[in-house]
Protein backbone atom coordinates (compact mmCIF):
# COMPACT_ATOMS: atom_id res chain seq x y z
CA MET A 1 0.01 -0.12 -0.11
CA LYS A 2 1.31 3.35 -1.01
CA THR A 3 1.90 5.88 1.79
CA GLU A 4 0.58 9.55 1.24
CA GLN A 5 3.20 12.31 1.02
CA GLU A 6 3.09 15.39 3.02
CA PRO A 7 1.37 18.15 1.02
CA PRO A 8 3.30 21.38 0.20
CA GLN A 9 3.18 24.26 2.60
CA GLU A 10 1.83 26.50 -0.17
CA LEU A 11 -1.24 24.20 -0.68
CA CYS A 12 -1.85 23.93 3.16
CA VAL A 13 -1.94 27.75 3.33
CA LYS A 14 -4.40 28.13 0.45
CA LEU A 15 -6.70 25.51 1.81
CA ARG A 16 -6.57 27.04 5.37
CA THR A 17 -7.45 30.52 4.26
CA ALA A 18 -10.22 29.11 2.01
CA ALA A 19 -11.69 26.98 4.73
CA ASP A 20 -11.60 30.12 7.16
CA ARG A 21 -13.60 32.21 4.41
CA LEU A 22 -16.06 29.34 4.10
CA LEU A 23 -16.59 28.89 7.80
CA ASP A 24 -16.89 32.68 8.23
CA GLY A 25 -19.51 32.94 5.38
CA THR A 26 -17.23 35.24 3.34
CA PRO A 27 -16.46 33.11 0.18
CA LEU A 28 -14.78 34.75 -2.75
CA HIS A 29 -14.62 31.98 -5.37
CA SER A 30 -17.41 29.48 -4.52
CA PRO A 31 -21.01 29.40 -3.58
CA GLY A 32 -20.08 28.93 0.06
CA LYS A 33 -21.13 25.49 0.95
CA LEU A 34 -19.07 23.51 3.48
CA THR A 35 -17.91 20.85 1.11
CA ILE A 36 -14.63 19.69 -0.20
CA LEU A 37 -15.75 20.63 -3.84
CA ASP A 38 -16.34 24.19 -2.72
CA LEU A 39 -13.13 24.23 -0.64
CA ALA A 40 -11.11 23.25 -3.62
CA GLU A 41 -12.94 25.97 -5.69
CA GLU A 42 -12.53 28.65 -2.91
CA ALA A 43 -8.65 27.76 -2.72
CA GLN A 44 -8.63 27.65 -6.46
CA VAL A 45 -6.78 24.20 -6.50
CA LYS A 46 -7.71 21.17 -8.32
CA ARG A 47 -10.30 18.92 -6.39
CA TRP A 48 -8.32 15.88 -7.09
CA LEU A 49 -5.42 17.17 -4.79
CA LEU A 50 -7.80 16.74 -1.94
CA THR A 51 -9.77 13.75 -2.99
CA HIS A 52 -7.03 11.53 -4.63
CA LYS A 53 -3.51 12.83 -3.84
CA TYR A 54 -3.87 13.95 -0.20
CA PRO A 55 -7.20 12.25 1.02
CA THR A 56 -6.21 11.29 4.53
CA THR A 57 -4.10 14.36 5.29
CA LEU A 58 -6.21 17.09 3.76
CA MET A 59 -9.67 15.88 2.70
CA ALA A 60 -10.43 13.91 5.87
CA LYS A 61 -9.09 16.87 8.14
CA TYR A 62 -11.42 19.51 6.33
CA GLN A 63 -14.36 17.12 6.24
CA ALA A 64 -14.09 16.64 9.98
CA GLU A 65 -13.69 20.38 10.54
CA PHE A 66 -16.77 21.16 8.29
CA LYS A 67 -18.80 18.34 9.92
CA ALA A 68 -17.82 19.66 13.42
CA ALA A 69 -18.83 23.22 12.45
CA ARG A 70 -22.43 21.87 12.06
CA HIS A 71 -23.62 25.07 10.44
CA LYS A 72 -24.04 26.29 7.00
CA SER A 73 -22.21 29.62 6.17
CA GLU A 74 -24.17 32.93 6.26
CA PRO A 75 -24.57 33.28 2.48
CA VAL A 76 -26.07 29.71 2.30
CA LYS A 77 -28.36 30.53 5.14
CA LYS A 78 -29.51 33.71 3.46
CA ALA A 79 -29.98 32.03 0.11
CA GLU A 80 -31.88 29.11 1.67
CA ALA A 81 -34.27 31.43 3.53
CA GLU A 82 -34.83 33.50 0.44
CA LEU A 83 -35.54 30.32 -1.53
CA ASP A 84 -38.02 29.20 1.31
CA LYS A 85 -39.79 32.48 1.02
CA LEU A 86 -39.98 32.38 -2.67
CA ARG A 87 -41.44 28.80 -2.47
CA GLU A 88 -44.11 29.92 -0.08
CA ASP A 89 -45.20 33.07 -2.18
CA PRO A 90 -46.63 31.04 -5.07
CA ALA A 91 -48.34 28.65 -2.81
CA LYS A 92 -50.06 31.69 -1.02
CA VAL A 93 -51.02 33.27 -4.20
CA ARG A 94 -52.42 30.25 -5.63
CA ASN A 95 -54.52 29.58 -2.43
CA GLU A 96 -55.69 33.13 -2.36
CA LYS A 97 -56.69 32.84 -6.16
CA ARG A 98 -58.68 29.71 -5.39
CA GLN A 99 -60.46 31.56 -2.58
CA LEU A 100 -61.28 34.53 -4.68
CA LYS A 101 -62.54 32.17 -7.63
CA GLU A 102 -64.77 30.43 -5.22
CA LEU A 103 -66.09 33.85 -3.81
CA VAL A 104 -66.65 35.27 -7.35
CA GLY A 105 -68.56 32.03 -8.21
CA THR A 106 -70.71 32.41 -5.05
CA TYR A 107 -71.48 36.09 -5.94
CA ALA A 108 -72.46 35.25 -9.47
CA VAL A 109 -74.97 32.76 -8.19
CA MET A 110 -76.16 35.20 -5.74
CA ILE A 111 -76.59 37.90 -8.36
CA GLU A 112 -78.40 35.54 -10.59
CA GLN A 113 -80.81 34.52 -7.92
CA LEU A 114 -81.52 38.25 -6.91
CA ALA A 115 -81.97 39.24 -10.59
CA GLY A 116 -84.58 36.41 -11.03
CA GLU A 117 -86.38 37.64 -7.64
CA ARG A 118 -86.34 41.18 -8.83
CA ALA A 119 -87.79 40.19 -12.18
CA ALA A 120 -90.55 38.35 -10.38
CA ALA A 121 -91.27 41.15 -7.88
CA ILE A 122 -91.53 43.55 -10.78
CA ALA A 123 -93.98 41.38 -12.70
CA GLU A 124 -96.08 40.91 -9.54
CA CYS A 125 -96.05 44.62 -8.98
CA ASP A 126 -97.12 45.31 -12.48
CA GLU A 127 -99.92 42.66 -12.24
CA ALA A 128 -101.19 43.99 -8.99
CA ILE A 129 -101.36 47.57 -10.34
CA ALA A 130 -103.08 46.32 -13.53
CA ALA A 131 -105.54 44.34 -11.26
CA ARG A 132 -106.26 47.39 -9.05
CA ASP A 133 -106.74 49.81 -12.07
CA ALA A 134 -109.25 47.12 -13.54
CA ALA A 135 -110.97 46.80 -10.24
CA LEU A 136 -111.32 50.70 -9.88
CA GLY A 137 -112.19 51.02 -13.45
CA ILE A 138 -109.35 53.42 -14.00
CA THR A 139 -107.70 53.77 -17.35
CA ALA A 140 -104.24 55.32 -17.40
CA LEU A 141 -103.78 58.22 -19.83
CA ASN A 142 -100.21 57.29 -20.22
CA PRO A 143 -99.61 53.61 -19.87
CA PRO A 144 -96.63 52.91 -17.73
CA PRO A 145 -93.51 51.97 -19.71
CA GLN A 146 -92.80 48.28 -20.02
CA ARG A 147 -90.13 47.41 -17.58
CA ALA A 148 -87.43 45.02 -18.57
CA ALA A 149 -86.37 42.62 -15.93
CA SER A 150 -82.77 43.39 -16.45
CA ALA A 151 -82.85 47.00 -16.58
CA GLY A 152 -82.61 48.89 -13.41
CA ARG A 153 -85.29 50.99 -12.10
CA THR A 154 -84.53 54.60 -11.49
CA HIS A 155 -85.62 56.09 -8.33
CA ARG A 156 -85.87 59.66 -7.07
CA PRO A 157 -83.27 60.29 -4.51
CA LEU A 158 -84.64 60.91 -0.99
CA PRO A 159 -84.12 64.53 0.25
CA PRO A 160 -81.96 64.91 3.28
CA ARG A 161 -83.73 64.28 6.71
CA GLY A 162 -85.35 67.09 8.17
CA LYS A 163 -86.01 69.07 5.20
CA ARG A 164 -89.24 67.33 3.85
């Protein structure tokens, strides 16, 4: 079995400063995750140096350090919080849209029912007036205009209170 060489001092310094930046949450060259891939990217060295050439002296050391840190760096935490918020927003909007759609449907049914009731009430009123006029033997000089069920009745506004 081949023994692993001691890594060069320059590589160790690059990796240490990169690891410190990742742990502090201030990455310069990587997304900031606490992984060997991001460590290599942050140190601007080839990944295989960690994973193949110095797996026990370097890779294992930094994996253990990152695992011990047990936290995500600040940029990663912020990004994940923003992603969670962005994932919640469409769900809230869809739920609100569904509720508004149901409400509009309810209002449409109510308006249709009220329009039908209004038309029936107008027809009943017109019949009652015609029956009253016939019973009293009254002929209108100007017959009332035909009212359409869908047209709105115009009413004279009431005067302000106290000035009748």
